[in-house]
Coordinates of C-alpha atoms in Angstrom, one line a residue:
X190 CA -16.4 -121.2 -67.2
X191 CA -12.5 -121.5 -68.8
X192 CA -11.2 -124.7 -68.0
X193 CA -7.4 -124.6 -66.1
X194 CA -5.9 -125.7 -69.3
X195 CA -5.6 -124.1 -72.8
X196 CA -4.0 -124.2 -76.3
X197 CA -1.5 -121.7 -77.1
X198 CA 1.4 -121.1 -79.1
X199 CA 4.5 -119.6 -77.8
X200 CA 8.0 -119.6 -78.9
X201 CA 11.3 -119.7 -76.8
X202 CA 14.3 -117.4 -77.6
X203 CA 14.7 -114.9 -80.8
X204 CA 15.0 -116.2 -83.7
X205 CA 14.0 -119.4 -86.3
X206 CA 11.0 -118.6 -87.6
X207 CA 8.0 -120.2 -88.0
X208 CA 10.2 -123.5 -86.8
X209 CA 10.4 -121.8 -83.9
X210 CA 6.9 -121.8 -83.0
X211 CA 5.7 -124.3 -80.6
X212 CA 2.1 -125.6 -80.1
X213 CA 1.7 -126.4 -76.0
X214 CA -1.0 -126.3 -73.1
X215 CA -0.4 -123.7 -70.6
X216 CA -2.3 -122.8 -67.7
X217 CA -5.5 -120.1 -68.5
X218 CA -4.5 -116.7 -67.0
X219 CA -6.6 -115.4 -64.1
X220 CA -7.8 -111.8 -65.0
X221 CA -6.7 -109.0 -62.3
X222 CA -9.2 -106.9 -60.9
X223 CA -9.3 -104.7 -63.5
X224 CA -8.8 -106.9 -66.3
X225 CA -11.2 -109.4 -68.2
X226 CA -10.8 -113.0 -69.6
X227 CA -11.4 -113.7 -72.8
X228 CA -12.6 -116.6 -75.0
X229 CA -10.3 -115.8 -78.1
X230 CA -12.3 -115.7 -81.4
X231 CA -10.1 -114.8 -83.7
X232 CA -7.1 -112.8 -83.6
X233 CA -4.6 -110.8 -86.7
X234 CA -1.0 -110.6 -86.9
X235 CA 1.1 -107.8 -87.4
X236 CA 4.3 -107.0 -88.9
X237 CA 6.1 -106.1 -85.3
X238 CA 4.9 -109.7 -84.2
X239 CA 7.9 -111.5 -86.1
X240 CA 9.9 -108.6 -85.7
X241 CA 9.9 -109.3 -81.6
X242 CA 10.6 -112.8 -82.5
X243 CA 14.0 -111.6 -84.5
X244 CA 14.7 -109.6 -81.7
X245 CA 15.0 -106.1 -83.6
X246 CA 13.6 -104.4 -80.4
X247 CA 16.0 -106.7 -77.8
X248 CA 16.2 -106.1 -74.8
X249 CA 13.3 -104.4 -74.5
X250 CA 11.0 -106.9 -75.9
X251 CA 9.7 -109.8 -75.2
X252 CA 9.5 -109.0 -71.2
X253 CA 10.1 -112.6 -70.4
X254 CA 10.2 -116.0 -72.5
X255 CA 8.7 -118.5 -73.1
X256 CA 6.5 -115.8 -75.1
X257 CA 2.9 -115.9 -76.3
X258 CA 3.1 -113.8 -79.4
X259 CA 0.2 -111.5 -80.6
X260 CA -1.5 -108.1 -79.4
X261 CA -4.9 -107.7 -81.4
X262 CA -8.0 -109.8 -80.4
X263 CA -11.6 -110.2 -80.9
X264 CA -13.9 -112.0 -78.1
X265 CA -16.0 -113.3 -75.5
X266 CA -15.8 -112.4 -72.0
X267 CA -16.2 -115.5 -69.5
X268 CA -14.6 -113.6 -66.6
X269 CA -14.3 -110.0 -65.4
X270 CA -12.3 -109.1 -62.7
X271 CA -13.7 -107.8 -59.4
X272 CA -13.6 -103.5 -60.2
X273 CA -14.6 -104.1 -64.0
X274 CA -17.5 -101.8 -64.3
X275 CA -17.8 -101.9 -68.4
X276 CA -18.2 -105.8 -69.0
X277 CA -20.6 -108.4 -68.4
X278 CA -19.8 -112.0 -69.5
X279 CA -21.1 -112.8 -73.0
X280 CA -20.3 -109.2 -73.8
X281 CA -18.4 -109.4 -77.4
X282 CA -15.1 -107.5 -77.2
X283 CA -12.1 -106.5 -79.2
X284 CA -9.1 -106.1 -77.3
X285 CA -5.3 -104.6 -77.7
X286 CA -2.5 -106.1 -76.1
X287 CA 0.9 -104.7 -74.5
X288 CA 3.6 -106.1 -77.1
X289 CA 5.8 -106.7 -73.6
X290 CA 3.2 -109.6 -72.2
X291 CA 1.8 -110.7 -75.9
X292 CA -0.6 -113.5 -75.2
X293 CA -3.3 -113.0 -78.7
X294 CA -2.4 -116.8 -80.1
X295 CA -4.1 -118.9 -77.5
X296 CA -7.7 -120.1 -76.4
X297 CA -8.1 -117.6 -73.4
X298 CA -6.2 -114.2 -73.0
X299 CA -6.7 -111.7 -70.3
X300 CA -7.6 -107.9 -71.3
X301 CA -7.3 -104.1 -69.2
X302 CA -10.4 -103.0 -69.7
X303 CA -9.4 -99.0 -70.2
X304 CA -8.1 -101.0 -73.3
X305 CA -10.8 -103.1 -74.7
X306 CA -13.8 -101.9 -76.9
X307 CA -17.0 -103.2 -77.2
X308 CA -17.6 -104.8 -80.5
X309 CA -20.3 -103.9 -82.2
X310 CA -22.3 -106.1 -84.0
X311 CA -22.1 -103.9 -87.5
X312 CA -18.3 -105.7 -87.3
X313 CA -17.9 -109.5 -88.3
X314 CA -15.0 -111.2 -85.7
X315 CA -12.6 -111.0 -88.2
X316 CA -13.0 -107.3 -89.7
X317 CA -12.9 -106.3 -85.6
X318 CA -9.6 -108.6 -84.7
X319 CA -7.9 -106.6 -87.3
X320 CA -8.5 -103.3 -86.1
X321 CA -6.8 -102.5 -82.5
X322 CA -3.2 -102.4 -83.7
X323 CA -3.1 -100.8 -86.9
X324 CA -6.1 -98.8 -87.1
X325 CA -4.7 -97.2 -83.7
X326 CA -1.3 -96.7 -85.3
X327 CA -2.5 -94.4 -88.3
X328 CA -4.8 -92.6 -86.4
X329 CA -2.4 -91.6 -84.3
X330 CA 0.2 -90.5 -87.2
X331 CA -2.2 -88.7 -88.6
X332 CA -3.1 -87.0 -86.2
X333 CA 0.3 -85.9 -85.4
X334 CA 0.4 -84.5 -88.9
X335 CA -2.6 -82.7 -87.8
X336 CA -5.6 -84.1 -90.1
X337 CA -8.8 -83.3 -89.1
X338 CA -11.5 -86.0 -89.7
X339 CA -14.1 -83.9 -90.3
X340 CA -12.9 -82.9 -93.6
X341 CA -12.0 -79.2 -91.6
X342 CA -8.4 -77.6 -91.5
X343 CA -5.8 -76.9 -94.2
X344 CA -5.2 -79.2 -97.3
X345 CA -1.9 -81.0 -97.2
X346 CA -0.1 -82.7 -99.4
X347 CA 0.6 -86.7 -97.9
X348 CA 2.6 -89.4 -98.9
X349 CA 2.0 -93.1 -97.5
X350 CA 4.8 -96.1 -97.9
X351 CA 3.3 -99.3 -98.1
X352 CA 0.2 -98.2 -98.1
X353 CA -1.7 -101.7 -99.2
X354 CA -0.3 -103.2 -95.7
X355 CA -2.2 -103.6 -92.2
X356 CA -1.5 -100.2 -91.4
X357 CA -0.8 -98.3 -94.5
X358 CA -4.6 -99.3 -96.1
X359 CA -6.1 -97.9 -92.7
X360 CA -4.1 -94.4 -93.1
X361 CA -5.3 -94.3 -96.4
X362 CA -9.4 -94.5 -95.8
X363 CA -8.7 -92.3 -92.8
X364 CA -6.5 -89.5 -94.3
X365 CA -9.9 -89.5 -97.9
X366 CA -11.4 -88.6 -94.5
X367 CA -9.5 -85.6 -93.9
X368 CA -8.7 -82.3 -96.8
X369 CA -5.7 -84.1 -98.0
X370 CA -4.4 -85.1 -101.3
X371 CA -2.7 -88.3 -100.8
X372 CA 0.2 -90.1 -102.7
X373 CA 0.7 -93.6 -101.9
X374 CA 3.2 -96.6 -102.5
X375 CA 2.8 -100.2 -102.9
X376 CA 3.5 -103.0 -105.6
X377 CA 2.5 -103.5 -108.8
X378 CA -0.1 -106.0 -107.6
X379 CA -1.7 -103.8 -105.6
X380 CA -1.7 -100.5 -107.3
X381 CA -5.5 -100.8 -108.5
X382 CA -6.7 -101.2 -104.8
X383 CA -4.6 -98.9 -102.9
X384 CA -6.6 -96.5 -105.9
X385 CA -9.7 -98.0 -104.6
X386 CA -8.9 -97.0 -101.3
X387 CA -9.3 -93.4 -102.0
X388 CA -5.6 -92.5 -102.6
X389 CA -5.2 -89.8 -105.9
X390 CA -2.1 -90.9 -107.0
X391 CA -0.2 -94.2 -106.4
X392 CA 3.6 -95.1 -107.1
X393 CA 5.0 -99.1 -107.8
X394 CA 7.9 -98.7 -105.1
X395 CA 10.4 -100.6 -108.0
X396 CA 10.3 -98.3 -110.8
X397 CA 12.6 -95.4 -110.3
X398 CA 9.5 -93.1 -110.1
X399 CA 8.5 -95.1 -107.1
X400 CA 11.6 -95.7 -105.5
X401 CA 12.3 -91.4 -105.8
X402 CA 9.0 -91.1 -104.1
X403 CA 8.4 -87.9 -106.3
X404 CA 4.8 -86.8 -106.2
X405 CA 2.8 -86.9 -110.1
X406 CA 1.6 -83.7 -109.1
X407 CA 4.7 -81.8 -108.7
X408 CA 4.3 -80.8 -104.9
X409 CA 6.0 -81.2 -101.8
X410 CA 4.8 -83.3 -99.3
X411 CA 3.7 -82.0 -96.0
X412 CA 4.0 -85.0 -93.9
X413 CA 4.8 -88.7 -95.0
X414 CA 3.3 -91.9 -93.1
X415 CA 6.5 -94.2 -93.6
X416 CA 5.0 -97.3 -93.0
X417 CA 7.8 -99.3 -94.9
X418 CA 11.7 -99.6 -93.8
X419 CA 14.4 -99.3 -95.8
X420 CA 13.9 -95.8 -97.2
X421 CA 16.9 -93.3 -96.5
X422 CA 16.1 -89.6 -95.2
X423 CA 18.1 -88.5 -98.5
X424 CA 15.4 -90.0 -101.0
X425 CA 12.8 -88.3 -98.5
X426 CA 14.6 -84.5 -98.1
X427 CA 14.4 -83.6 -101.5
X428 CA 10.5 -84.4 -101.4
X429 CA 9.1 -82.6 -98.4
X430 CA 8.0 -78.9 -98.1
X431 CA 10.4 -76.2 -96.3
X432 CA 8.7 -77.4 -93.3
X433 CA 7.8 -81.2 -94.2
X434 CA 7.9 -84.3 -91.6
X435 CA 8.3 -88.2 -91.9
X436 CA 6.2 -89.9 -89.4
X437 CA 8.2 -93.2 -89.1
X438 CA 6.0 -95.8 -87.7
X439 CA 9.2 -98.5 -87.2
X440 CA 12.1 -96.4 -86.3
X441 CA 15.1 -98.1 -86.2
X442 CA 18.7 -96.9 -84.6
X443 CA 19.3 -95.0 -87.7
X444 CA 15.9 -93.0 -87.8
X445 CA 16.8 -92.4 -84.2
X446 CA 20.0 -90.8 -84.9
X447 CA 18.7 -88.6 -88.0
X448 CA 15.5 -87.4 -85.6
X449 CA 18.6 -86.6 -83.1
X450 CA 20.6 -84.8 -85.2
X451 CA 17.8 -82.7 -86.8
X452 CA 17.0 -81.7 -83.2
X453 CA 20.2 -80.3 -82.4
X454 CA 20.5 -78.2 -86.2
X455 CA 17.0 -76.8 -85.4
X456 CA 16.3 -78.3 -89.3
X457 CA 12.9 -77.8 -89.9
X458 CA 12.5 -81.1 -92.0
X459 CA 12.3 -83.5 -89.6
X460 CA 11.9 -87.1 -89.7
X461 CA 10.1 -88.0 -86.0
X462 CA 9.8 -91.0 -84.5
X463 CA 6.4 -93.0 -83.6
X464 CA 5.6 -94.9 -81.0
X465 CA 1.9 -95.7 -80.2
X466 CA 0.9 -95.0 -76.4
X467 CA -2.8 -96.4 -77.1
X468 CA -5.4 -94.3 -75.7
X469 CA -9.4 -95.8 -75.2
X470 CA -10.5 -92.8 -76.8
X471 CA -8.9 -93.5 -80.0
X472 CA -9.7 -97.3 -79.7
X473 CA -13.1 -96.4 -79.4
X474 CA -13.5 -93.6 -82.5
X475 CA -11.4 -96.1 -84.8
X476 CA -14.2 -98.3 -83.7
X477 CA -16.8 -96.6 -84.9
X478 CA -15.6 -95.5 -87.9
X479 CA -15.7 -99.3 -89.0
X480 CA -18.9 -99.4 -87.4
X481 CA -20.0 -96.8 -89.8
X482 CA -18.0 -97.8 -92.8
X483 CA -15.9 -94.8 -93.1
X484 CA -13.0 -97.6 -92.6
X485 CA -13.1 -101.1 -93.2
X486 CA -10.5 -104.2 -92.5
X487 CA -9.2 -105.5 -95.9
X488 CA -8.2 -109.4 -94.9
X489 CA -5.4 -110.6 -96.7
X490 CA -6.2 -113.8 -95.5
X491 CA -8.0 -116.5 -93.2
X492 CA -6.3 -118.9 -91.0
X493 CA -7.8 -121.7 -88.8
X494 CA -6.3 -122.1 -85.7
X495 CA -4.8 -125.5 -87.1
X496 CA -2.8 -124.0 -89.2
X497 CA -1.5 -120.5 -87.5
X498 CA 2.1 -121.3 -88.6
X499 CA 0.8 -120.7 -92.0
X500 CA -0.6 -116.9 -90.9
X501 CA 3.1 -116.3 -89.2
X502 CA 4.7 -117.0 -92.8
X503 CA 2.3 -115.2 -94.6
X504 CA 2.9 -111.7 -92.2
X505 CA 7.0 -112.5 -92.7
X506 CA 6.6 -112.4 -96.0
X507 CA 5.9 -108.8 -95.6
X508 CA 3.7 -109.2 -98.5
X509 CA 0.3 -109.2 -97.1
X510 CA -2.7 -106.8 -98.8
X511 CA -4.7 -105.9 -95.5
X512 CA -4.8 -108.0 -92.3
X513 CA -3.8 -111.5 -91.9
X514 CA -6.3 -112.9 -89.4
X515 CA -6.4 -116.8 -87.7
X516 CA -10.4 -117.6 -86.4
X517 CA -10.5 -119.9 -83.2

């Protein structure tokens, strides 16, 4: 049973940082009837976490303060509510979070079940904590740029920004999954794994090959998973087929305006917009891929729960290989 009392750490207002984190007791949430409580684990950080916390998607988000940041978890249900059907207590579960309520960097969180997952016990805590988020997220641009996972359909030519990141190393495995030929960008550091991954040609995004995005082997890019920022549609245009799309996983005002404009010119480059509407299908089949090893969670790094301020730097850095995960 939870006790009525439980660590957390919230922060107040946008802005300051890891300063601005603050360790407190609040009271354990009750779980609604169709929600469970969990016994947090162990649960990763991802890049839109600090983002909220600067306020790039205000007003929308947070829904409230004070606010408990955090939206992927791994763990142990001690209570499920009265018309939960799919979990016991003791069951083992990794969980995804609405980014308006938050509520991953605490002791107890509460979960929808038509959102959690099972986790199997192929998956250690941490490689499962990192999975709901970003594993969702490229699944679902890829799909949208219509690979199949079978290895079935047309080959296409893909190009993924920041590809040794949470979500970019995740599109990688999945799209070696698909008939693709993939391009890929990342740092110098990095440029050996994100080879490892499976990608067949990788660029360092500071040299002025990188930065032009060109492909080594001469062709046009069908689709792009633009998991970076920062990258104008005019270094992308020149790239794509006659028919080519950017999949921009953190659209900003000005991504919204091109994908506007591109609308009302009937171009048929187009740079589109994504926003992840989870779905527990998806959870579950990103699931079992890990499960079967066709993906697997690189971790950056481990961080106790004593020293969670240290994961928050690390993830607003922006430099993180993989998933940045803190263990309860």
């Amino acid at each position: 049973m939870a006790p009525k009392l439980m660590n957390a750490i919230q922060y107040f207002g946008y802005g300051g940082g890891v300063a601005a984190l603050k360790r407190v007791k609040v009271a354990v949430p009750d779980p609604k009837a169709d929600e469970v409580l969990l016994k947090v684990e162990a649960a990763s950080l991802n890049a839109f976490d600090w983002k909220i916390q600067e306020g790039i998607p205000r007003p929308i988000l947070p829904r409230k303060f004070p606010y408990i940041p955090g939206t992927d978890v791994a763990g142990e249900v001690v209570q499920a509510g009265s018309s939960v059907k799919k979990f016991k207590v003791g069951d083992k579960v990794l969980a995804l979070f609405s980014h308006a309520t938050g509520g991953a960097l605490a002791e107890y969180a509460v979960a929808k079940e038509n959102i959690a997952v099972a986790r199997p016990p192929e998956l250690s805590v941490p490689e499962g904590a990192g999975l709901p988020l970003a594993a969702l997220t490229a699944h679902l641009a890829l799909t949208h740029a219509g690979i199949k996972f079978d290895g079935s359909g047309e080959r296409k030519n893909i190009l993924i920004t920041a590809a040794s990141g949470g979500v970019g190393h995740y599109a990688v495995h999945m799209e070696k999954l698909g008939n693709t030929h993939v391009t890929a960008t990342c740092g110098a550091r990095n440029l050996e794994f994100v080879k490892g991954l499976g990608a067949d040609a990788v660029l360092d995004y500071k040299t002025s090959e990188g930065a032009s995005l060109k492909s080594p082997s001469g062709k046009k890019y069908d689709y792009v998973i633009h998991c970076a920022m920062g990258i104008p549609w005019a270094t992308f245009e020149p790239n794509l087929s006659a028919t080519g799309k950017v999949i921009d996983l953190t659209p900003g005002l000005g991504a919204m305006m091109t994908f506007a404009m591109q609308k009302l010119t009937f171009s048929k480059k187009q740079l589109v917009p994504l926003i992840l509407s989870p779905k527990l299908e998806n959870f579950e089949y990103v699931v079992n891929l890990a499960k079967e090893r066709k993906i697997k969670t690189v971790i950056d790094s481990k961080h106790p729960w004593s020293k969670a301020e240290d994961a928050w730097s690390r993830i607003m850095s922006g430099h993180a290989t993989g998933k940045i995960i803190i263990e309860l």
